[in-house]
Coordinates of C-alpha atoms in Angstrom, one line a residue:
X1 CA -60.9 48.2 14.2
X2 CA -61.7 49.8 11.0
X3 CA -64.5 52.1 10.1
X4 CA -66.6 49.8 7.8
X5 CA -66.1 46.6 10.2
X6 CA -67.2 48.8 13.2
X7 CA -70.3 50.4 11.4
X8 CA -71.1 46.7 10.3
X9 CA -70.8 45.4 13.8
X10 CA -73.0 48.3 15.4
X11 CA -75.6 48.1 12.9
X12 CA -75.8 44.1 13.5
X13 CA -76.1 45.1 17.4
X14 CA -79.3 47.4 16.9
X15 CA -80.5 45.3 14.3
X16 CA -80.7 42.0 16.7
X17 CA -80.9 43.9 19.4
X18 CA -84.1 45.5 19.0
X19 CA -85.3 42.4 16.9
X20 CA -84.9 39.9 19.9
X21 CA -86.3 42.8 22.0
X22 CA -89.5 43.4 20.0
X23 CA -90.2 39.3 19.8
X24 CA -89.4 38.7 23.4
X25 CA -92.0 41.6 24.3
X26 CA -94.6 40.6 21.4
X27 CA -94.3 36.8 22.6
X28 CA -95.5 37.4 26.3
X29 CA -98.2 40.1 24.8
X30 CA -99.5 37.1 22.6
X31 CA -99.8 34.7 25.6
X32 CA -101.9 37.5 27.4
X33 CA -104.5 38.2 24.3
X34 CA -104.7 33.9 23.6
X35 CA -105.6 33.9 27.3
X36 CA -108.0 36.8 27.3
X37 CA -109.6 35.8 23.9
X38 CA -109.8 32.4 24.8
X39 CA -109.7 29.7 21.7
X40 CA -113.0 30.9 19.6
X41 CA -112.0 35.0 19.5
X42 CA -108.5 33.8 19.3
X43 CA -109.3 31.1 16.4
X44 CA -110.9 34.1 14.7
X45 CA -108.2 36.6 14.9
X46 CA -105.6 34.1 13.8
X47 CA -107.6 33.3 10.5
X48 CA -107.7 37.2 9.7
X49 CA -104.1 37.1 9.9
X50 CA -103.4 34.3 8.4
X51 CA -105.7 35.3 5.9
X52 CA -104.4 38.3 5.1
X53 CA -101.1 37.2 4.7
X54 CA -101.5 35.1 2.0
X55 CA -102.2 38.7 -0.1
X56 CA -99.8 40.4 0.8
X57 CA -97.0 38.7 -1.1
X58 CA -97.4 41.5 -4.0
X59 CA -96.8 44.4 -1.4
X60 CA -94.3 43.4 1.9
X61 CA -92.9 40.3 -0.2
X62 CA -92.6 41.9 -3.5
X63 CA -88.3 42.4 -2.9
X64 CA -88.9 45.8 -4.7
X65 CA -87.2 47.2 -1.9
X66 CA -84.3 44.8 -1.2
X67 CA -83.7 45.0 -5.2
X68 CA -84.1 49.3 -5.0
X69 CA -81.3 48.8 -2.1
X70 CA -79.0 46.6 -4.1
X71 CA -79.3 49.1 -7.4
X72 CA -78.8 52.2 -5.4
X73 CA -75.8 50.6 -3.5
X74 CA -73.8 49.7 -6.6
X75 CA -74.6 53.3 -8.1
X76 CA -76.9 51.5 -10.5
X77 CA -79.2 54.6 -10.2
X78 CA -77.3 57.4 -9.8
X79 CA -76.2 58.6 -12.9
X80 CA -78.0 61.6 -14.6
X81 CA -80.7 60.0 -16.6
X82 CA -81.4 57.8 -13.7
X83 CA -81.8 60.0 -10.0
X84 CA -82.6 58.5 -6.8
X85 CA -85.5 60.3 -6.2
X86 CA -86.7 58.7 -9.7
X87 CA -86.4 54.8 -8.5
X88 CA -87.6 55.7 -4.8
X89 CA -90.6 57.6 -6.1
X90 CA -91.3 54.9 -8.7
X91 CA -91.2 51.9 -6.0
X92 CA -93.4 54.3 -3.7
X93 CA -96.2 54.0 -6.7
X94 CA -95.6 50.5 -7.7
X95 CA -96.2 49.4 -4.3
X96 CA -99.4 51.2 -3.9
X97 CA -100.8 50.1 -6.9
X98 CA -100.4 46.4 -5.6
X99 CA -101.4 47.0 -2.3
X100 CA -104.9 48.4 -3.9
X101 CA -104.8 45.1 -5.8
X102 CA -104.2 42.9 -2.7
X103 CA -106.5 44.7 -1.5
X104 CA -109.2 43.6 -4.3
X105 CA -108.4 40.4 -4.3
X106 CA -108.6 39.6 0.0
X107 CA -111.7 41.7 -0.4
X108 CA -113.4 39.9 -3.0
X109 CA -111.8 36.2 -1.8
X110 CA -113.2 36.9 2.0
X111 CA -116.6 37.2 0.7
X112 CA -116.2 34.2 -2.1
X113 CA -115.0 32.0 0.7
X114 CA -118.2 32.7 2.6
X115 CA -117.4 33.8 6.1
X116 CA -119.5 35.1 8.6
X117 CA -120.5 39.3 7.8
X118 CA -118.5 39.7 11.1
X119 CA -115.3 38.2 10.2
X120 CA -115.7 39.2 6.7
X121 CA -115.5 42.7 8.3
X122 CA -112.2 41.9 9.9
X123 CA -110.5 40.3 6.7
X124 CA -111.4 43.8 4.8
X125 CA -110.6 45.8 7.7
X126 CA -107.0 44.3 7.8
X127 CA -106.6 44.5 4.5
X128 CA -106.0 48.2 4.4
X129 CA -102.8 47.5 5.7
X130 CA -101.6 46.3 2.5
X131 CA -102.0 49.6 0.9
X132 CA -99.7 51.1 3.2
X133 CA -96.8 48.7 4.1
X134 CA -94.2 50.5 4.2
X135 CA -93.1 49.9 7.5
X136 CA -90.0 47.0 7.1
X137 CA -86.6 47.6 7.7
X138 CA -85.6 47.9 4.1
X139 CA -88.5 50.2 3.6
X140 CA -88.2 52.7 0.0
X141 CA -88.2 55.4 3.1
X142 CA -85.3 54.3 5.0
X143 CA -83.0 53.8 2.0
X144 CA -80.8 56.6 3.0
X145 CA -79.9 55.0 6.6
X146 CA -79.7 51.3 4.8
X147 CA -77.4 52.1 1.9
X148 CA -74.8 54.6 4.3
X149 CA -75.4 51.3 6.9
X150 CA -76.9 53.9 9.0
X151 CA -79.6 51.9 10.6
X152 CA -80.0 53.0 14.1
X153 CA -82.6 56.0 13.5
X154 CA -85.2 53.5 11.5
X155 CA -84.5 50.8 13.7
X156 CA -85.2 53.0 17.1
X157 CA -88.2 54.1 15.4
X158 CA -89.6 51.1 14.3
X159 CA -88.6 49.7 17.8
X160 CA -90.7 52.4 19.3
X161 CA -93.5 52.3 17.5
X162 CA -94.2 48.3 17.8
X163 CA -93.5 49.0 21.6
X164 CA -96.6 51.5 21.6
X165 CA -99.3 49.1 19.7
X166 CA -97.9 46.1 21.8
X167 CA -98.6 48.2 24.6
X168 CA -102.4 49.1 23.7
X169 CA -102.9 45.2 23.0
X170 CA -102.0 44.7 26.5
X171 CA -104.2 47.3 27.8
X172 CA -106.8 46.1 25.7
X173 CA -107.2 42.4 27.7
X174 CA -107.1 44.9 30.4
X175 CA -110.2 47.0 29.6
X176 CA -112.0 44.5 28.2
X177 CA -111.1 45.0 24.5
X178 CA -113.0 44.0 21.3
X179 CA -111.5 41.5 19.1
X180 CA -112.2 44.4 16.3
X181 CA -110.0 46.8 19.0
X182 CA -106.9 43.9 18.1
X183 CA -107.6 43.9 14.4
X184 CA -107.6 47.6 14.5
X185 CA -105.0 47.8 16.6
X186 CA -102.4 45.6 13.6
X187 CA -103.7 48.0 11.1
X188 CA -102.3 51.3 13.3
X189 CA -99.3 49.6 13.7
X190 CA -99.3 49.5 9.5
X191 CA -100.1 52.9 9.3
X192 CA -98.0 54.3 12.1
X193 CA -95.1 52.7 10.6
X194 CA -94.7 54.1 7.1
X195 CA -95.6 57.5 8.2
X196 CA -93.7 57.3 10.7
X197 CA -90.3 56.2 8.4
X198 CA -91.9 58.9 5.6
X199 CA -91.5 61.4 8.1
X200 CA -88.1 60.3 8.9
X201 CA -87.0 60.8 5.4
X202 CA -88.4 63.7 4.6
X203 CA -87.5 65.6 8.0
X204 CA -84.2 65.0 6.5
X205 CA -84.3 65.9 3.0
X206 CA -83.0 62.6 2.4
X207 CA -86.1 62.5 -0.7
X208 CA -88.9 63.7 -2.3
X209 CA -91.8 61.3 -4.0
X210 CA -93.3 63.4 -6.5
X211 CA -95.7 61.8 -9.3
X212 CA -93.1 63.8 -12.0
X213 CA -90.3 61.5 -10.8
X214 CA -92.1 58.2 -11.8
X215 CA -90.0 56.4 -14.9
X216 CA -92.5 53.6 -16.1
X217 CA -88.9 52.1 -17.4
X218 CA -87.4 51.4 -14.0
X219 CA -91.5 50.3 -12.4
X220 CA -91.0 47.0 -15.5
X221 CA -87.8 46.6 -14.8
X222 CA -88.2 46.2 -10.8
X223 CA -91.6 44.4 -11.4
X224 CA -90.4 41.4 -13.5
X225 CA -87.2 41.4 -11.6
X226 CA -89.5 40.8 -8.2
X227 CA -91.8 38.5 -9.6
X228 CA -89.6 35.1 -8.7
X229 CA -89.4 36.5 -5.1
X230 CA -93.2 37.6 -5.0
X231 CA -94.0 33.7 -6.0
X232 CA -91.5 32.6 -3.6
X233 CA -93.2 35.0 -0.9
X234 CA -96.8 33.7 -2.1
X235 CA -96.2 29.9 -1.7
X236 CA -94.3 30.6 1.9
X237 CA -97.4 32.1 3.0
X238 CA -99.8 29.4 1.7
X239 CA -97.3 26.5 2.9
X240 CA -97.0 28.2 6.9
X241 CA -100.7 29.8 6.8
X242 CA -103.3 27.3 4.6
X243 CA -103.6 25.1 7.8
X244 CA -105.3 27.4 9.9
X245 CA -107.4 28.6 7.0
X246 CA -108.6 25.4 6.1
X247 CA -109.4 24.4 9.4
X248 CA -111.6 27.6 9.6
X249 CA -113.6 26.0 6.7
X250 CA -113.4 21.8 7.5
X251 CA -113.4 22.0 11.0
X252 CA -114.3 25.6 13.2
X253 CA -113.0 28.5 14.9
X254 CA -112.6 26.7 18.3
X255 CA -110.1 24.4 16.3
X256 CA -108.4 27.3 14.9
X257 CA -107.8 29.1 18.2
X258 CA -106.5 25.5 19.5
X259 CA -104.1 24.8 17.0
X260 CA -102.7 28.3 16.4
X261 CA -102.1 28.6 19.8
X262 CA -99.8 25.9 19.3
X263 CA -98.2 27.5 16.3
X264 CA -97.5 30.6 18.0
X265 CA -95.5 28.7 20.9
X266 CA -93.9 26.7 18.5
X267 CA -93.0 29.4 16.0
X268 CA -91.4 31.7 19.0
X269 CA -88.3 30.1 18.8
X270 CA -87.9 30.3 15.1
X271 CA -85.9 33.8 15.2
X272 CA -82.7 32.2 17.3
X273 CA -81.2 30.3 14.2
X274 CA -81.6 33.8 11.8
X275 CA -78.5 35.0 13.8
X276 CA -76.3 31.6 12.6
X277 CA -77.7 32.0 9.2
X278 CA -76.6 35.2 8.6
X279 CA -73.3 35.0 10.2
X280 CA -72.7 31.6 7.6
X281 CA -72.9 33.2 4.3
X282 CA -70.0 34.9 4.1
X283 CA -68.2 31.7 5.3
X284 CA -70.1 29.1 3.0
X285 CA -69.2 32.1 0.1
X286 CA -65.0 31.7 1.2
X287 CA -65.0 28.2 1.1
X288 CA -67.5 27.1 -1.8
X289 CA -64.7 25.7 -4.2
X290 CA -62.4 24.7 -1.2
X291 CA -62.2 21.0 0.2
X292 CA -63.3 22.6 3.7
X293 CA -67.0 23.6 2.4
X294 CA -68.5 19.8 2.8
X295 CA -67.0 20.0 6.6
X296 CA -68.3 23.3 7.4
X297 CA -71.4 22.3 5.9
X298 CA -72.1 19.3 8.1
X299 CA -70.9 20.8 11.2
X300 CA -73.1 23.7 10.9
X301 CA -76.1 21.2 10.4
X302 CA -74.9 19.2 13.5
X303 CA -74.7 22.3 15.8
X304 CA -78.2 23.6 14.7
X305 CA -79.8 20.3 14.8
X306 CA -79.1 19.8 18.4
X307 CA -79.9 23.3 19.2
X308 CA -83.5 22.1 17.9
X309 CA -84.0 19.0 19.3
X310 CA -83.4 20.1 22.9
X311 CA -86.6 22.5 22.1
X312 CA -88.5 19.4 21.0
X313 CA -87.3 17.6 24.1
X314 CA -88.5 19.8 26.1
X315 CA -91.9 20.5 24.5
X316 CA -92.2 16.4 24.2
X317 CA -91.6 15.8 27.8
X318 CA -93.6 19.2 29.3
X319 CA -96.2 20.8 26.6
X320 CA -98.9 19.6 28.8
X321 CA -97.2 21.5 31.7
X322 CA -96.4 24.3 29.6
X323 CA -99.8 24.6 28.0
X324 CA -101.2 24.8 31.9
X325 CA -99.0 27.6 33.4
X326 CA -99.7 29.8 30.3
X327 CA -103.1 29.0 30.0
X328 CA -104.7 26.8 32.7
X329 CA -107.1 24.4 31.2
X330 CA -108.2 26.6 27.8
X331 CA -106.3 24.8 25.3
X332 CA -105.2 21.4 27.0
X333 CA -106.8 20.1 23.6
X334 CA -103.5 21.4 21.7
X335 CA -101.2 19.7 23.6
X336 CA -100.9 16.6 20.8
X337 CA -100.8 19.4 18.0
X338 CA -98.2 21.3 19.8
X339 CA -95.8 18.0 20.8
X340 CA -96.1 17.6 16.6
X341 CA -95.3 20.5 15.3
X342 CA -92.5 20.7 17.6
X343 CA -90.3 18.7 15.2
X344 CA -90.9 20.6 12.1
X345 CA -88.7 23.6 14.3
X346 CA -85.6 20.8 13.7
X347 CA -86.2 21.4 9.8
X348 CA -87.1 25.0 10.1
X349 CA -83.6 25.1 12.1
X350 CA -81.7 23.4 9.4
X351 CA -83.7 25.5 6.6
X352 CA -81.8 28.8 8.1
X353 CA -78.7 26.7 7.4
X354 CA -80.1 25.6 3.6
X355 CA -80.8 29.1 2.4
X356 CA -77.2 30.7 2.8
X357 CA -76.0 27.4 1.3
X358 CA -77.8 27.7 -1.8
X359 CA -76.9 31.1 -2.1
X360 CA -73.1 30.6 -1.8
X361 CA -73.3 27.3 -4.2
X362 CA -75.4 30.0 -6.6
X363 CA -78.3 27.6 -6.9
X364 CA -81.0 29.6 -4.9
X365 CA -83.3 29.1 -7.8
X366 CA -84.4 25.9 -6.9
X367 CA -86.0 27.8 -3.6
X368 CA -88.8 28.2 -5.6
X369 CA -89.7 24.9 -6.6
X370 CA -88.8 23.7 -3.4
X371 CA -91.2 26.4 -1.8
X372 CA -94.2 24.9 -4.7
X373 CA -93.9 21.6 -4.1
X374 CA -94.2 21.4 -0.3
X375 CA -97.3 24.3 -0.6
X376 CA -99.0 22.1 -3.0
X377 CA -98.2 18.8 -0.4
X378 CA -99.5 20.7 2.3
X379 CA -102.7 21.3 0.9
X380 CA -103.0 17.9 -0.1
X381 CA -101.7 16.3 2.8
X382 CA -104.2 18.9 5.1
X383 CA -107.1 17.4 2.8
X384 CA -106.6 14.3 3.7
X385 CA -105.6 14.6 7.2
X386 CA -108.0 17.3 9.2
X387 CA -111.1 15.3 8.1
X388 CA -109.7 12.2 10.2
X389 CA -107.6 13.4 12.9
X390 CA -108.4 17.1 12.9
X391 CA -106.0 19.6 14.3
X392 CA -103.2 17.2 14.9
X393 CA -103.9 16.1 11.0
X394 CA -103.1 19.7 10.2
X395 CA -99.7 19.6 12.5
X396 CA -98.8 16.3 10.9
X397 CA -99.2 18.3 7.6
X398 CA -97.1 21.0 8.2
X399 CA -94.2 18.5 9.8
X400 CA -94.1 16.7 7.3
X401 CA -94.1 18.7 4.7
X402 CA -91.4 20.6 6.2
X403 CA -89.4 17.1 6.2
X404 CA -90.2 16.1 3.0
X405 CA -88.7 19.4 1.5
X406 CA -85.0 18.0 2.8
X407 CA -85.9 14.2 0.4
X408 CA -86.5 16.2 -2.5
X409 CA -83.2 17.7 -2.6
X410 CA -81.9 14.1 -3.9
X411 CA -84.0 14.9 -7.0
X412 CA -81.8 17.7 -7.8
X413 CA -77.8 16.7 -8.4
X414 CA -76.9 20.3 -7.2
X415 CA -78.4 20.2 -4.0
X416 CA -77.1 16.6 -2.8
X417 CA -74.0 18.3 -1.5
X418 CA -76.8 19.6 0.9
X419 CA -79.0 16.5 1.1
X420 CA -76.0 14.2 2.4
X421 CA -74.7 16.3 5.2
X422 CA -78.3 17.4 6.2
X423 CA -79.7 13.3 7.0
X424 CA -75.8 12.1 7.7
X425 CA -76.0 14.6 10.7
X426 CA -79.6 14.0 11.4
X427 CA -80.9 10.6 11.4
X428 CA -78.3 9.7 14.1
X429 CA -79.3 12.6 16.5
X430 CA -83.1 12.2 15.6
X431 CA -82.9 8.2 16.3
X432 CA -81.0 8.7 19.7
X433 CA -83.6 11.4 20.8
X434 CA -86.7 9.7 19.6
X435 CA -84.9 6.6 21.8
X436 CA -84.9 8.3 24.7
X437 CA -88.1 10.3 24.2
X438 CA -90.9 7.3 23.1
X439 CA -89.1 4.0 24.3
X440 CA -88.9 4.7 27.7
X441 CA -91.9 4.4 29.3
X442 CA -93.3 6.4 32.3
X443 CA -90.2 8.1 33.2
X444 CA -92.1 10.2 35.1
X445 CA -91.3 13.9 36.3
X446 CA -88.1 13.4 37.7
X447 CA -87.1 10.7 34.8
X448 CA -88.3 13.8 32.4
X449 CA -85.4 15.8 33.9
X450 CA -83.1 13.5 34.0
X451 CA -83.6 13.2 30.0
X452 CA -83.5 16.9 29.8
X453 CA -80.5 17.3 31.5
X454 CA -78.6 14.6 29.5
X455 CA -80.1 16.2 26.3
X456 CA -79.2 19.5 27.5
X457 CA -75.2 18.7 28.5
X458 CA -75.0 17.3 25.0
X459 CA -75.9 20.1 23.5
X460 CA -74.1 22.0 25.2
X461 CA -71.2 20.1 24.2
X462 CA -72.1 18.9 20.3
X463 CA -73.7 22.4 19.4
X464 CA -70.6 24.9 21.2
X465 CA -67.8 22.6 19.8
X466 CA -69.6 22.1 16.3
X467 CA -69.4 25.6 15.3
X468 CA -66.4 26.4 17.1
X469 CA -65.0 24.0 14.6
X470 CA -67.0 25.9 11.8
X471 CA -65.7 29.3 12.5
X472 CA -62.1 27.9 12.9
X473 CA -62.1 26.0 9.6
X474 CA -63.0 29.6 8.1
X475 CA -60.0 31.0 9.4
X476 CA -57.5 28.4 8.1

């Protein structure tokens, strides 16, 4: 095996590795602190969050640093006019600067949007964070280890340090922690991150941020260059976080605590299909102009559509059950929400799918508008909804909004190569499951699991051969 294939290998090992490791552990943390904060505290917490998210698009979903990585990769700033030190030091700045206007602007929204003193607390207290997020994979201070593909020190590190404030969260529902102890608690973890990775770097010479290195000519170019993808980053977060902050404001915390506890079991699942994605784009890339593309396409929709829907089976036919082991009696009340939003995981499945697609066909701009129109839907549709049904109107919402994204592809003639193999694979599977799911009636528990088990054989079968077939077509 050569050098570069085994260095790529190993680093894809630590990277997933520790990945699946940290979201397994953070997962059963979660279910702990929902228990122990029960659905108001918890309701609370998930509004700072998601709160807080929604400004800090400038800062941790900028892309300065995925851009600062491609340029230093191809040598684009390493001649003599142009040192290393110069771009790092300059994205080190740049990224301050917005974090202290994220900052600003969560500060000055929190109290605009009238919260409670309490939680307005919280929102500003989190907020620091954005000042200091440094702490991704692709950080300005592991650039060194990322370019050389090198990853195993930042990754250990990082691995450690979310192990330690996972920890404390778990000793806190042990000690009888404040929800302030949580909040404070994500902002360490912030904090210990990027001086953690800083020290990394500069243990090992591997840079220096000083203010004489700044170039004002590569902060505007890396700044307009970032803008698309800090857009893109700002209408993710309000198309995944506006629900809960709306129904903070229309409905109330209780509400929030319900239906976020659904979200978090719903959105657990959502790392498995990053694996597939990643592994497809260098074979959508091979095959873009071949006659094998529209195959590969459909059959990697088929396999991940069927990986999906046995989640939704099993959250259709048990999320009452579910919701009671974890939880006992607490939030019963989600159990609608959560049997909802368990479909919008089939197009979240398929959307890891979409992405590398786009990217091969070299249409990726149309992300974007994709990203605006179904932020803008969910607001409206969440108006119109939570006032009548509450916090199942708010899972409809987000469902359907997550569907809809997959019509409006047929507006576009570039993505209907994507449109026809996403509902040609889909509406059969989705008809056959929905069949044996809501026509049959009372199949009782062991009727449930003899569902499940047909469901689950299939998908065994459909999902193993399906991408079998893709990998094999790739090596024809």
């Amino acid at each position: 095996m050569s050098s570069p294939v085994k260095r790529f290998l190993t680093n894809s090992f630590y990277m997933y590795a520790t990945q699946i490791a940290l979201k397994v552990t953070g997962f059963l943390v979660s279910i702990k602190v929902i228990a122990y904060l029960g659905p108001r505290q918890w309701g609370i917490y998930s509004t700072v969050l998601a709160f807080c998210s929604l400004f800090g698009f400038f800062t941790t979903g900028s892309g300065m640093d995925d851009l600062l990585i491609s340029d230093l990769s191809k040598g684009r700033n390493n001649n003599e006019k142009t040192k290393p030190e110069m771009a790092i030091t300059t994205v080190v700045f740049v990224r301050v600067f917005l974090g202290l206007v994220s900052f600003s602007l969560a500060s000055t929204a929190a109290f605009l949007l009238g919260y409670d003193r309490k939680i307005i607390a919280l929102m500003i207290l989190l907020s620091i964070g954005m000042i200091f997020s440094f702490g991704s994979r692709n950080s300005p201070f592991t650039i060194y280890y990322v370019v050389r593909e090198r990853r195993l020190p930042p990754e250990l590190l990082i691995f450690l340090c979310t192990l330690v404030i996972l920890g404390s969260k778990f000793v806190l529902t042990l000690v009888g922690g404040t929800l302030s102890a949580f909040i404070l608690a994500d902002l360490t973890l912030v904090i210990l991150l990027s001086t953690s990775l800083y020290a990394l770097g500069v243990s090992r010479g591997h840079f220096h941020i000083h203010l004489r290195y700044f170039s004002w000519d590569i902060a505007k170019s890396l700044f307009w260059r970032s803008l698309p993808l800090s857009l893109t980053a700002f209408f993710i977060s309000i198309f995944l976080r506006i629900d809960q902050i709306m129904l903070s404001r229309m409905l109330d915390m209780d509400s929030v605590g319900m239906y976020s506890a659904a979200v978090r079991l719903v959105e657990a699942v959502n790392f498995i299909p990053v694996i597939f994605g990643a592994l497809l784009l260098p074979v959508f890339s091979r095959h873009i102009n071949g006659d094998k593309f529209s195959s590969i396409l459909s059959l990697s929709f088929r396999g991940m559509a069927w990986i999906a829907l046995i989640f939704i089976t099993v959250v259709t036919l048990f999320g009452r059950d579910i919701l009671h082991i974890l939880w006992g009696n607490q939030y019963l009340a989600s159990a609608q929400s959560l049997e909802i939003l368990s479909w919008s995981v089939l197009f979240v499945f398929l959307g890891t799918i979409n992405v590398p697609a786009t990217i091969a066909l070299g249409i990726q701009k149309y992300n974007l508008v994709f990203v605006v129109i179904q932020a803008s839907l969910n607001v409206l549709l969440n108006l119109i909804l939570i006032p009548r049904y509450g916090i199942a109107g708010a899972a409809i919402s987000t469902t359907a909004t997550y569907g809809l994204g997959f019509l409006i592809m047929w507006v576009f003639p570039a993505m209907r190569v994507i449109a026809v193999s996403v509902w040609r694979e889909v509406l059969p599977l989705v008809f056959l499951v929905s069949v044996l799911l809501f026509i049959i009636p009372n199949p009782g528990q062991t009727g449930k699991l003899v569902i499940l088990g047909i469901l689950g054989l299939m998908t065994i079968v459909v999902a193993t051969s399906s991408f079998y077939r893709v990998f094999s077509l790739s090596e024809k």
